[in-house]
Amino acid sequence: MRVLVTGGAGYIGSHTVLALLERGDDVIVVDNFANSSPIALERVAGIAGHAPRVHRLDVGDEDGLDAVFAQERPDAVIHFAGLKAVGESVAQPLRYYAENLGITFSLLSVMQRHEVHTLVFSSSATVYGDHQQAPYREEGGPLGAANPYGQTKVMLERVLTDVAHADPRWRIALLRYFNPIGAHESGLIGEDPRGVPNNLAPYVAQVAVGRLAEVGVFGADYPTADGTGERDYIHVVDLAAGHVAALEHLRTREGVRAWNLGTGRATSVLELIAAFEAASGRSIPTRIEPRREGDLAQAWADTQRAEDELGWRAERGIAEMAADAWRWQSGNPQGYDTVPSGAV
Ligand code: UFG
């Protein structure tokens, strides 16, 4: 299949591009590298043995995207591109709404013009807001997120649902990710956030490698087993495989449908830190801090629908996630900016 991947150089994008190349797909990446590195794609090509074709472009550049579609003639699109920092979205809501909605409108217009109707969309467990108790089920009721980033996902799910209802040729998968962590087992690609990480796993990894001093634990008084927040961490390689499964499923299913991509298991902040300590062999200093505004005590997936319909299930556990994240972080302490050892 010829698959066009927006944001294909990013964290989840690069692992998915690799999974597609490894199964023999022809892959086209569209990325502006605003929050990612071209080095990720060079490494993906090294692992796969062949490279995706890369177009450095804003997805919102509709004329540019139109030309890429005319040249590449994709069969399907996986759409990762977009802004994703929760805190930043609270400070800059207009930028988040304009960017995440705007680029998706451009993409949909171009897809429609070129009669490409198969789309896998990056949604998020954040669309459940606090409307349900964990485990979250796809059909469980109204959606709504606590911040503008999450709200762009809620709005785009609505837009895509309306688009699919208006024209039966569309085949759209809404993939609601839980908490992706880990890295490819090679240690060559992984998560490389700009600046100080907002998310727990990259923060812990950077403390373990000595880039940051200690982990602030945001709340130890939640009604959970050890008092810290519980999340459904999913290995990014399993998540990438979930995209491939969704793409396959869309061969036989018209319309639009949402699937949770998680493991169905909850891990606390302290358990995740312990897993990184075991993986790295280093002690990771922590400090208990107040709860972070907007955080939930618990969030994990009901994974039944993805298992039944996509035939997909996450296979890797927390120990493997921490081991793979550590291999990436220790081999690339400054992410893709790391100068290889031996270079001057
Ligand atoms: N946490 C800490 N210290 C930190 C960072 C996080 O204790 O330095 C805690 C949080 O309070 C939470 C857990 O670690 O209990 C996980 O926090 P993350 O920031 O890693 O992840 P979130 O669950 O808050 O959010 C993530 C993504 C969002 C996405 C959401 C979906 O960042 O983009 O999952 O549920 F919307």
GROMACS .gro file of C-alpha atoms and ligand atoms in nm:
model
  380
    1MET     CA    1   0.000   0.000   0.000
    2ARG     CA    2   0.115   0.356  -0.064
    3VAL     CA    3   0.074   0.539   0.267
    4LEU     CA    4   0.125   0.910   0.326
    5VAL     CA    5   0.217   0.989   0.687
    6THR     CA    6   0.190   1.345   0.820
    7GLY     CA    7   0.420   1.412   1.114
    8GLY     CA    8   0.610   1.097   1.022
    9ALA     CA    9   0.935   1.216   1.181
   10GLY     CA   10   0.779   1.257   1.526
   11TYR     CA   11   0.781   1.012   1.814
   12ILE     CA   12   0.484   0.793   1.723
   13GLY     CA   13   0.513   0.880   1.354
   14SER     CA   14   0.870   0.753   1.317
   15HIS     CA   15   0.789   0.419   1.483
   16THR     CA   16   0.483   0.380   1.261
   17VAL     CA   17   0.678   0.467   0.944
   18LEU     CA   18   0.924   0.194   1.042
   19ALA     CA   19   0.643  -0.059   1.094
   20LEU     CA   20   0.499   0.027   0.751
   21LEU     CA   21   0.836   0.001   0.574
   22GLU     CA   22   0.905  -0.330   0.744
   23ARG     CA   23   0.586  -0.480   0.605
   24GLY     CA   24   0.670  -0.357   0.256
   25ASP     CA   25   0.454  -0.047   0.221
   26ASP     CA   26   0.560   0.246   0.007
   27VAL     CA   27   0.579   0.533   0.257
   28ILE     CA   28   0.566   0.907   0.198
   29VAL     CA   29   0.636   1.139   0.492
   30VAL     CA   30   0.512   1.498   0.508
   31ASP     CA   31   0.669   1.684   0.801
   32ASN     CA   32   0.778   2.043   0.867
   33PHE     CA   33   1.027   1.927   1.135
   34ALA     CA   34   0.897   2.200   1.369
   35ASN     CA   35   0.908   1.955   1.660
   36SER     CA   36   1.103   1.663   1.513
   37SER     CA   37   1.433   1.578   1.349
   38PRO     CA   38   1.515   1.451   0.999
   39ILE     CA   39   1.773   1.228   1.171
   40ALA     CA   40   1.483   1.015   1.301
   41LEU     CA   41   1.392   0.925   0.942
   42GLU     CA   42   1.753   0.853   0.847
   43ARG     CA   43   1.767   0.608   1.135
   44VAL     CA   44   1.432   0.454   1.040
   45ALA     CA   45   1.573   0.398   0.690
   46GLY     CA   46   1.885   0.240   0.840
   47ILE     CA   47   1.681  -0.007   1.044
   48ALA     CA   48   1.433  -0.090   0.764
   49GLY     CA   49   1.692  -0.112   0.488
   50HIS     CA   50   1.502   0.133   0.271
   51ALA     CA   51   1.381   0.488   0.312
   52PRO     CA   52   1.049   0.669   0.302
   53ARG     CA   53   1.019   0.957   0.055
   54VAL     CA   54   1.022   1.280   0.254
   55HIS     CA   55   0.855   1.612   0.177
   56ARG     CA   56   0.947   1.899   0.408
   57LEU     CA   57   0.618   2.082   0.417
   58ASP     CA   58   0.352   2.228   0.646
   59VAL     CA   59   0.040   2.017   0.617
   60GLY     CA   60  -0.146   2.349   0.622
   61ASP     CA   61   0.024   2.451   0.295
   62GLU     CA   62  -0.265   2.330   0.086
   63ASP     CA   63  -0.109   2.403  -0.253
   64GLY     CA   64   0.211   2.228  -0.152
   65LEU     CA   65   0.016   1.930  -0.019
   66ASP     CA   66  -0.191   1.918  -0.335
   67ALA     CA   67   0.130   1.889  -0.538
   68VAL     CA   68   0.258   1.608  -0.313
   69PHE     CA   69  -0.069   1.415  -0.360
   70ALA     CA   70  -0.055   1.469  -0.737
   71GLN     CA   71   0.301   1.336  -0.746
   72GLU     CA   72   0.275   1.054  -0.493
   73ARG     CA   73  -0.083   0.927  -0.543
   74PRO     CA   74  -0.125   0.775  -0.194
   75ASP     CA   75  -0.387   0.509  -0.119
   76ALA     CA   76  -0.425   0.609   0.245
   77VAL     CA   77  -0.316   0.868   0.499
   78ILE     CA   78  -0.207   0.846   0.863
   79HIS     CA   79  -0.234   1.190   1.021
   80PHE     CA   80  -0.003   1.253   1.317
   81ALA     CA   81   0.094   1.615   1.253
   82GLY     CA   82  -0.020   1.868   1.511
   83LEU     CA   83   0.063   2.050   1.830
   84LYS     CA   84   0.042   1.833   2.142
   85ALA     CA   85   0.160   2.008   2.460
   86VAL     CA   86  -0.126   2.032   2.709
   87GLY     CA   87   0.015   2.323   2.915
   88GLU     CA   88   0.111   2.521   2.606
   89SER     CA   89  -0.240   2.476   2.470
   90VAL     CA   90  -0.386   2.637   2.784
   91ALA     CA   91  -0.154   2.937   2.739
   92GLN     CA   92  -0.202   2.963   2.360
   93PRO     CA   93  -0.551   2.829   2.282
   94LEU     CA   94  -0.596   3.021   1.958
   95ARG     CA   95  -0.271   2.884   1.817
   96TYR     CA   96  -0.377   2.528   1.906
   97TYR     CA   97  -0.726   2.555   1.759
   98ALA     CA   98  -0.601   2.730   1.444
   99GLU     CA   99  -0.314   2.489   1.383
  100ASN     CA  100  -0.465   2.150   1.470
  101LEU     CA  101  -0.799   2.221   1.306
  102GLY     CA  102  -0.654   2.419   1.014
  103ILE     CA  103  -0.404   2.158   0.900
  104THR     CA  104  -0.665   1.883   0.926
  105PHE     CA  105  -0.911   2.084   0.714
  106SER     CA  106  -0.638   2.134   0.452
  107LEU     CA  107  -0.556   1.765   0.458
  108LEU     CA  108  -0.922   1.661   0.423
  109SER     CA  109  -0.977   1.903   0.133
  110VAL     CA  110  -0.674   1.771  -0.052
  111MET     CA  111  -0.771   1.410   0.017
  112GLN     CA  112  -1.120   1.476  -0.115
  113ARG     CA  113  -0.984   1.645  -0.429
  114HIS     CA  114  -0.759   1.347  -0.500
  115GLU     CA  115  -1.024   1.091  -0.404
  116VAL     CA  116  -0.820   0.945  -0.122
  117HIS     CA  117  -1.075   0.840   0.139
  118THR     CA  118  -0.885   0.623   0.386
  119LEU     CA  119  -0.760   0.801   0.697
  120VAL     CA  120  -0.613   0.694   1.030
  121PHE     CA  121  -0.634   0.982   1.277
  122SER     CA  122  -0.430   1.037   1.596
  123SER     CA  123  -0.682   1.097   1.866
  124SER     CA  124  -0.624   1.069   2.238
  125ALA     CA  125  -0.767   0.924   2.557
  126THR     CA  126  -0.793   1.285   2.665
  127VAL     CA  127  -1.127   1.298   2.475
  128TYR     CA  128  -1.286   1.106   2.765
  129GLY     CA  129  -1.218   1.399   3.001
  130ASP     CA  130  -1.374   1.313   3.335
  131HIS     CA  131  -1.701   1.191   3.187
  132GLN     CA  132  -1.631   0.825   3.261
  133GLN     CA  133  -1.461   0.612   3.523
  134ALA     CA  134  -1.170   0.394   3.406
  135PRO     CA  135  -1.162   0.166   3.219
  136TYR     CA  136  -1.275   0.393   2.938
  137ARG     CA  137  -1.501   0.247   2.673
  138GLU     CA  138  -1.536   0.393   2.325
  139GLU     CA  139  -1.915   0.397   2.335
  140GLY     CA  140  -1.931   0.529   2.688
  141GLY     CA  141  -2.101   0.862   2.635
  142PRO     CA  142  -2.020   1.227   2.580
  143LEU     CA  143  -1.670   1.346   2.505
  144GLY     CA  144  -1.499   1.656   2.633
  145ALA     CA  145  -1.145   1.746   2.728
  146ALA     CA  146  -1.009   1.966   3.004
  147ASN     CA  147  -0.772   2.167   2.784
  148PRO     CA  148  -0.759   2.318   2.433
  149TYR     CA  149  -0.522   2.050   2.302
  150GLY     CA  150  -0.764   1.775   2.403
  151GLN     CA  151  -1.056   1.979   2.281
  152THR     CA  152  -0.901   1.993   1.931
  153LYS     CA  153  -0.911   1.612   1.933
  154VAL     CA  154  -1.276   1.611   2.041
  155MET     CA  155  -1.363   1.863   1.769
  156LEU     CA  156  -1.172   1.680   1.499
  157GLU     CA  157  -1.337   1.350   1.589
  158ARG     CA  158  -1.668   1.532   1.535
  159VAL     CA  159  -1.554   1.680   1.203
  160LEU     CA  160  -1.431   1.343   1.078
  161THR     CA  161  -1.753   1.175   1.185
  162ASP     CA  162  -1.960   1.428   0.990
  163VAL     CA  163  -1.732   1.397   0.686
  164ALA     CA  164  -1.770   1.018   0.688
  165HIS     CA  165  -2.147   1.039   0.726
  166ALA     CA  166  -2.174   1.278   0.432
  167ASP     CA  167  -1.988   1.054   0.187
  168PRO     CA  168  -1.991   0.675   0.228
  169ARG     CA  169  -1.662   0.637   0.046
  170TRP     CA  170  -1.470   0.754   0.355
  171ARG     CA  171  -1.303   0.499   0.581
  172ILE     CA  172  -1.177   0.667   0.897
  173ALA     CA  173  -1.015   0.524   1.210
  174LEU     CA  174  -1.006   0.744   1.522
  175LEU     CA  175  -0.730   0.600   1.740
  176ARG     CA  176  -0.748   0.706   2.102
  177TYR     CA  177  -0.399   0.666   2.244
  178PHE     CA  178  -0.336   0.619   2.612
  179ASN     CA  179   0.020   0.701   2.732
  180PRO     CA  180   0.282   0.601   2.473
  181ILE     CA  181   0.631   0.546   2.614
  182GLY     CA  182   0.936   0.333   2.531
  183ALA     CA  183   1.140   0.324   2.213
  184HIS     CA  184   1.235   0.090   1.931
  185GLU     CA  185   1.444  -0.200   2.063
  186SER     CA  186   1.743  -0.087   1.851
  187GLY     CA  187   1.778   0.223   2.072
  188LEU     CA  188   1.815   0.429   1.754
  189ILE     CA  189   1.479   0.608   1.758
  190GLY     CA  190   1.278   0.731   2.054
  191GLU     CA  191   1.107   1.025   2.217
  192ASP     CA  192   1.301   1.351   2.190
  193PRO     CA  193   1.096   1.631   2.345
  194ARG     CA  194   1.215   1.989   2.300
  195GLY     CA  195   1.307   2.156   2.629
  196VAL     CA  196   1.209   2.018   2.968
  197PRO     CA  197   0.968   1.726   2.919
  198ASN     CA  198   0.607   1.766   3.034
  199ASN     CA  199   0.537   1.395   3.045
  200LEU     CA  200   0.646   1.153   3.311
  201ALA     CA  201   0.844   0.891   3.118
  202PRO     CA  202   1.083   1.123   2.929
  203TYR     CA  203   1.129   1.325   3.248
  204VAL     CA  204   1.223   1.015   3.447
  205ALA     CA  205   1.456   0.900   3.167
  206GLN     CA  206   1.634   1.237   3.168
  207VAL     CA  207   1.679   1.222   3.546
  208ALA     CA  208   1.820   0.870   3.513
  209VAL     CA  209   2.072   0.986   3.253
  210GLY     CA  210   2.173   1.288   3.464
  211ARG     CA  211   2.024   1.562   3.248
  212LEU     CA  212   1.772   1.659   3.518
  213ALA     CA  213   1.812   1.643   3.898
  214GLU     CA  214   1.496   1.480   4.036
  215VAL     CA  215   1.142   1.381   3.946
  216GLY     CA  216   0.856   1.580   4.095
  217VAL     CA  217   0.574   1.339   4.178
  218PHE     CA  218   0.254   1.533   4.119
  219GLY     CA  219   0.039   1.422   4.409
  220ALA     CA  220   0.072   1.128   4.650
  221ASP     CA  221  -0.275   1.161   4.800
  222TYR     CA  222  -0.488   1.020   4.518
  223PRO     CA  223  -0.733   0.739   4.599
  224THR     CA  224  -0.502   0.481   4.438
  225ALA     CA  225  -0.301   0.192   4.581
  226ASP     CA  226   0.012   0.400   4.649
  227GLY     CA  227  -0.148   0.744   4.634
  228THR     CA  228   0.009   0.845   4.300
  229GLY     CA  229  -0.166   0.881   3.964
  230GLU     CA  230  -0.229   0.570   3.757
  231ARG     CA  231  -0.206   0.559   3.376
  232ASP     CA  232  -0.217   0.308   3.093
  233TYR     CA  233   0.136   0.322   2.950
  234ILE     CA  234   0.168   0.159   2.610
  235HIS     CA  235   0.490   0.068   2.429
  236VAL     CA  236   0.527   0.290   2.123
  237VAL     CA  237   0.611  -0.015   1.907
  238ASP     CA  238   0.279  -0.175   2.008
  239LEU     CA  239   0.108   0.155   1.931
  240ALA     CA  240   0.269   0.164   1.586
  241ALA     CA  241   0.143  -0.190   1.524
  242GLY     CA  242  -0.204  -0.067   1.620
  243HIS     CA  243  -0.190   0.181   1.330
  244VAL     CA  244  -0.100  -0.094   1.086
  245ALA     CA  245  -0.387  -0.306   1.220
  246ALA     CA  246  -0.629  -0.014   1.178
  247LEU     CA  247  -0.511   0.049   0.823
  248GLU     CA  248  -0.567  -0.318   0.738
  249HIS     CA  249  -0.909  -0.312   0.900
  250LEU     CA  250  -1.015  -0.013   0.690
  251ARG     CA  251  -0.976  -0.227   0.377
  252THR     CA  252  -1.298  -0.399   0.481
  253ARG     CA  253  -1.484  -0.135   0.679
  254GLU     CA  254  -1.647   0.183   0.551
  255GLY     CA  255  -1.751   0.473   0.772
  256VAL     CA  256  -1.589   0.606   1.087
  257ARG     CA  257  -1.511   0.432   1.415
  258ALA     CA  258  -1.305   0.494   1.730
  259TRP     CA  259  -1.070   0.244   1.894
  260ASN     CA  260  -0.877   0.271   2.220
  261LEU     CA  261  -0.510   0.186   2.191
  262GLY     CA  262  -0.390   0.098   2.539
  263THR     CA  263  -0.293  -0.209   2.737
  264GLY     CA  264  -0.587  -0.214   2.979
  265ARG     CA  265  -0.340  -0.210   3.269
  266ALA     CA  266  -0.276   0.073   3.516
  267THR     CA  267   0.069   0.169   3.646
  268SER     CA  268   0.132   0.432   3.914
  269VAL     CA  269   0.390   0.710   3.898
  270LEU     CA  270   0.601   0.535   4.164
  271GLU     CA  271   0.578   0.200   3.981
  272LEU     CA  272   0.696   0.361   3.659
  273ILE     CA  273   0.989   0.524   3.835
  274ALA     CA  274   1.079   0.187   3.993
  275ALA     CA  275   1.075   0.025   3.647
  276PHE     CA  276   1.321   0.288   3.519
  277GLU     CA  277   1.543   0.234   3.823
  278ALA     CA  278   1.551  -0.139   3.749
  279ALA     CA  279   1.618  -0.081   3.377
  280SER     CA  280   1.894   0.173   3.431
  281GLY     CA  281   2.050   0.031   3.747
  282ARG     CA  282   2.047   0.387   3.882
  283SER     CA  283   1.858   0.540   4.168
  284ILE     CA  284   1.614   0.811   4.061
  285PRO     CA  285   1.560   1.088   4.318
  286THR     CA  286   1.198   1.197   4.367
  287ARG     CA  287   1.019   1.478   4.546
  288ILE     CA  288   0.648   1.472   4.631
  289GLU     CA  289   0.476   1.784   4.497
  290PRO     CA  290   0.117   1.907   4.491
  291ARG     CA  291  -0.123   1.759   4.237
  292ARG     CA  292  -0.095   1.904   3.885
  293GLU     CA  293  -0.404   2.097   3.787
  294GLY     CA  294  -0.635   1.907   3.555
  295ASP     CA  295  -0.486   1.561   3.628
  296LEU     CA  296  -0.708   1.260   3.688
  297ALA     CA  297  -0.634   0.998   3.954
  298GLN     CA  298  -0.673   0.707   3.714
  299ALA     CA  299  -0.702   0.650   3.339
  300TRP     CA  300  -0.683   0.322   3.156
  301ALA     CA  301  -0.840   0.164   2.852
  302ASP     CA  302  -1.101  -0.097   2.792
  303THR     CA  303  -0.921  -0.275   2.507
  304GLN     CA  304  -1.193  -0.517   2.402
  305ARG     CA  305  -1.307  -0.335   2.089
  306ALA     CA  306  -0.955  -0.312   1.944
  307GLU     CA  307  -0.894  -0.679   2.022
  308ASP     CA  308  -1.223  -0.796   1.870
  309GLU     CA  309  -1.230  -0.573   1.563
  310LEU     CA  310  -0.869  -0.488   1.481
  311GLY     CA  311  -0.728  -0.820   1.602
  312TRP     CA  312  -0.464  -0.614   1.780
  313ARG     CA  313  -0.341  -0.624   2.136
  314ALA     CA  314  -0.046  -0.457   2.311
  315GLU     CA  315   0.216  -0.717   2.397
  316ARG     CA  316   0.494  -0.539   2.583
  317GLY     CA  317   0.493  -0.476   2.958
  318ILE     CA  318   0.627  -0.194   3.173
  319ALA     CA  319   0.972  -0.355   3.223
  320GLU     CA  320   1.025  -0.373   2.846
  321MET     CA  321   0.901  -0.016   2.800
  322ALA     CA  322   1.148   0.111   3.059
  323ALA     CA  323   1.435  -0.101   2.922
  324ASP     CA  324   1.380   0.021   2.565
  325ALA     CA  325   1.335   0.385   2.675
  326TRP     CA  326   1.658   0.357   2.875
  327ARG     CA  327   1.851   0.208   2.578
  328TRP     CA  328   1.742   0.505   2.366
  329GLN     CA  329   1.804   0.767   2.637
  330SER     CA  330   2.143   0.634   2.749
  331GLY     CA  331   2.264   0.594   2.389
  332ASN     CA  332   2.133   0.938   2.292
  333PRO     CA  333   2.147   1.152   2.608
  334GLN     CA  334   2.073   1.469   2.408
  335GLY     CA  335   1.821   1.295   2.180
  336TYR     CA  336   1.885   1.338   1.808
  337ASP     CA  337   2.128   1.623   1.886
  338THR     CA  338   2.367   1.376   2.048
  339VAL     CA  339   2.708   1.373   1.880
  340PRO     CA  340   2.796   1.008   1.812
  341SER     CA  341   3.083   0.884   2.028
  342GLY     CA  342   3.410   0.895   1.836
  343ALA     CA  343   3.305   1.205   1.640
  344VAL     CA  344   3.489   1.531   1.694
  345UFG     N1  345   0.356   1.315   3.647
  345UFG     C1  346   0.438   1.337   3.755
  345UFG     N2  347   0.551   1.412   3.735
  345UFG     C2  348   0.585   1.463   3.613
  345UFG     C3  349   0.499   1.439   3.503
  345UFG     C4  350   0.385   1.365   3.525
  345UFG     O1  351   0.412   1.292   3.867
  345UFG     O2  352   0.689   1.530   3.603
  345UFG     C5  353   0.237   1.229   3.666
  345UFG     C6  354   0.105   1.292   3.630
  345UFG     O3  355   0.051   1.361   3.741
  345UFG     C7  356   0.024   1.170   3.587
  345UFG     C8  357   0.126   1.077   3.525
  345UFG     O4  358   0.252   1.119   3.577
  345UFG     O5  359  -0.031   1.106   3.700
  345UFG     C9  360   0.132   1.082   3.374
  345UFG     O6  361   0.148   1.216   3.331
  345UFG     P1  362   0.189   1.252   3.180
  345UFG     O7  363   0.207   1.400   3.174
  345UFG     O8  364   0.303   1.168   3.138
  345UFG     O9  365   0.064   1.205   3.096
  345UFG     P2  366  -0.090   1.248   3.106
  345UFG    O10  367  -0.165   1.124   3.140
  345UFG    O11  368  -0.111   1.364   3.192
  345UFG    O12  369  -0.120   1.299   2.958
  345UFG    C10  370  -0.091   1.219   2.847
  345UFG    C11  371  -0.050   1.305   2.729
  345UFG    C12  372  -0.164   1.384   2.676
  345UFG    C13  373  -0.282   1.297   2.652
  345UFG    C14  374  -0.315   1.217   2.773
  345UFG    C15  375  -0.423   1.117   2.741
  345UFG    O13  376   0.050   1.397   2.767
  345UFG    O14  377  -0.128   1.440   2.552
  345UFG    O15  378  -0.202   1.143   2.816
  345UFG    O16  379  -0.479   1.064   2.853
  345UFG     F1  380  -0.387   1.374   2.620
   0.00000   0.00000   0.00000
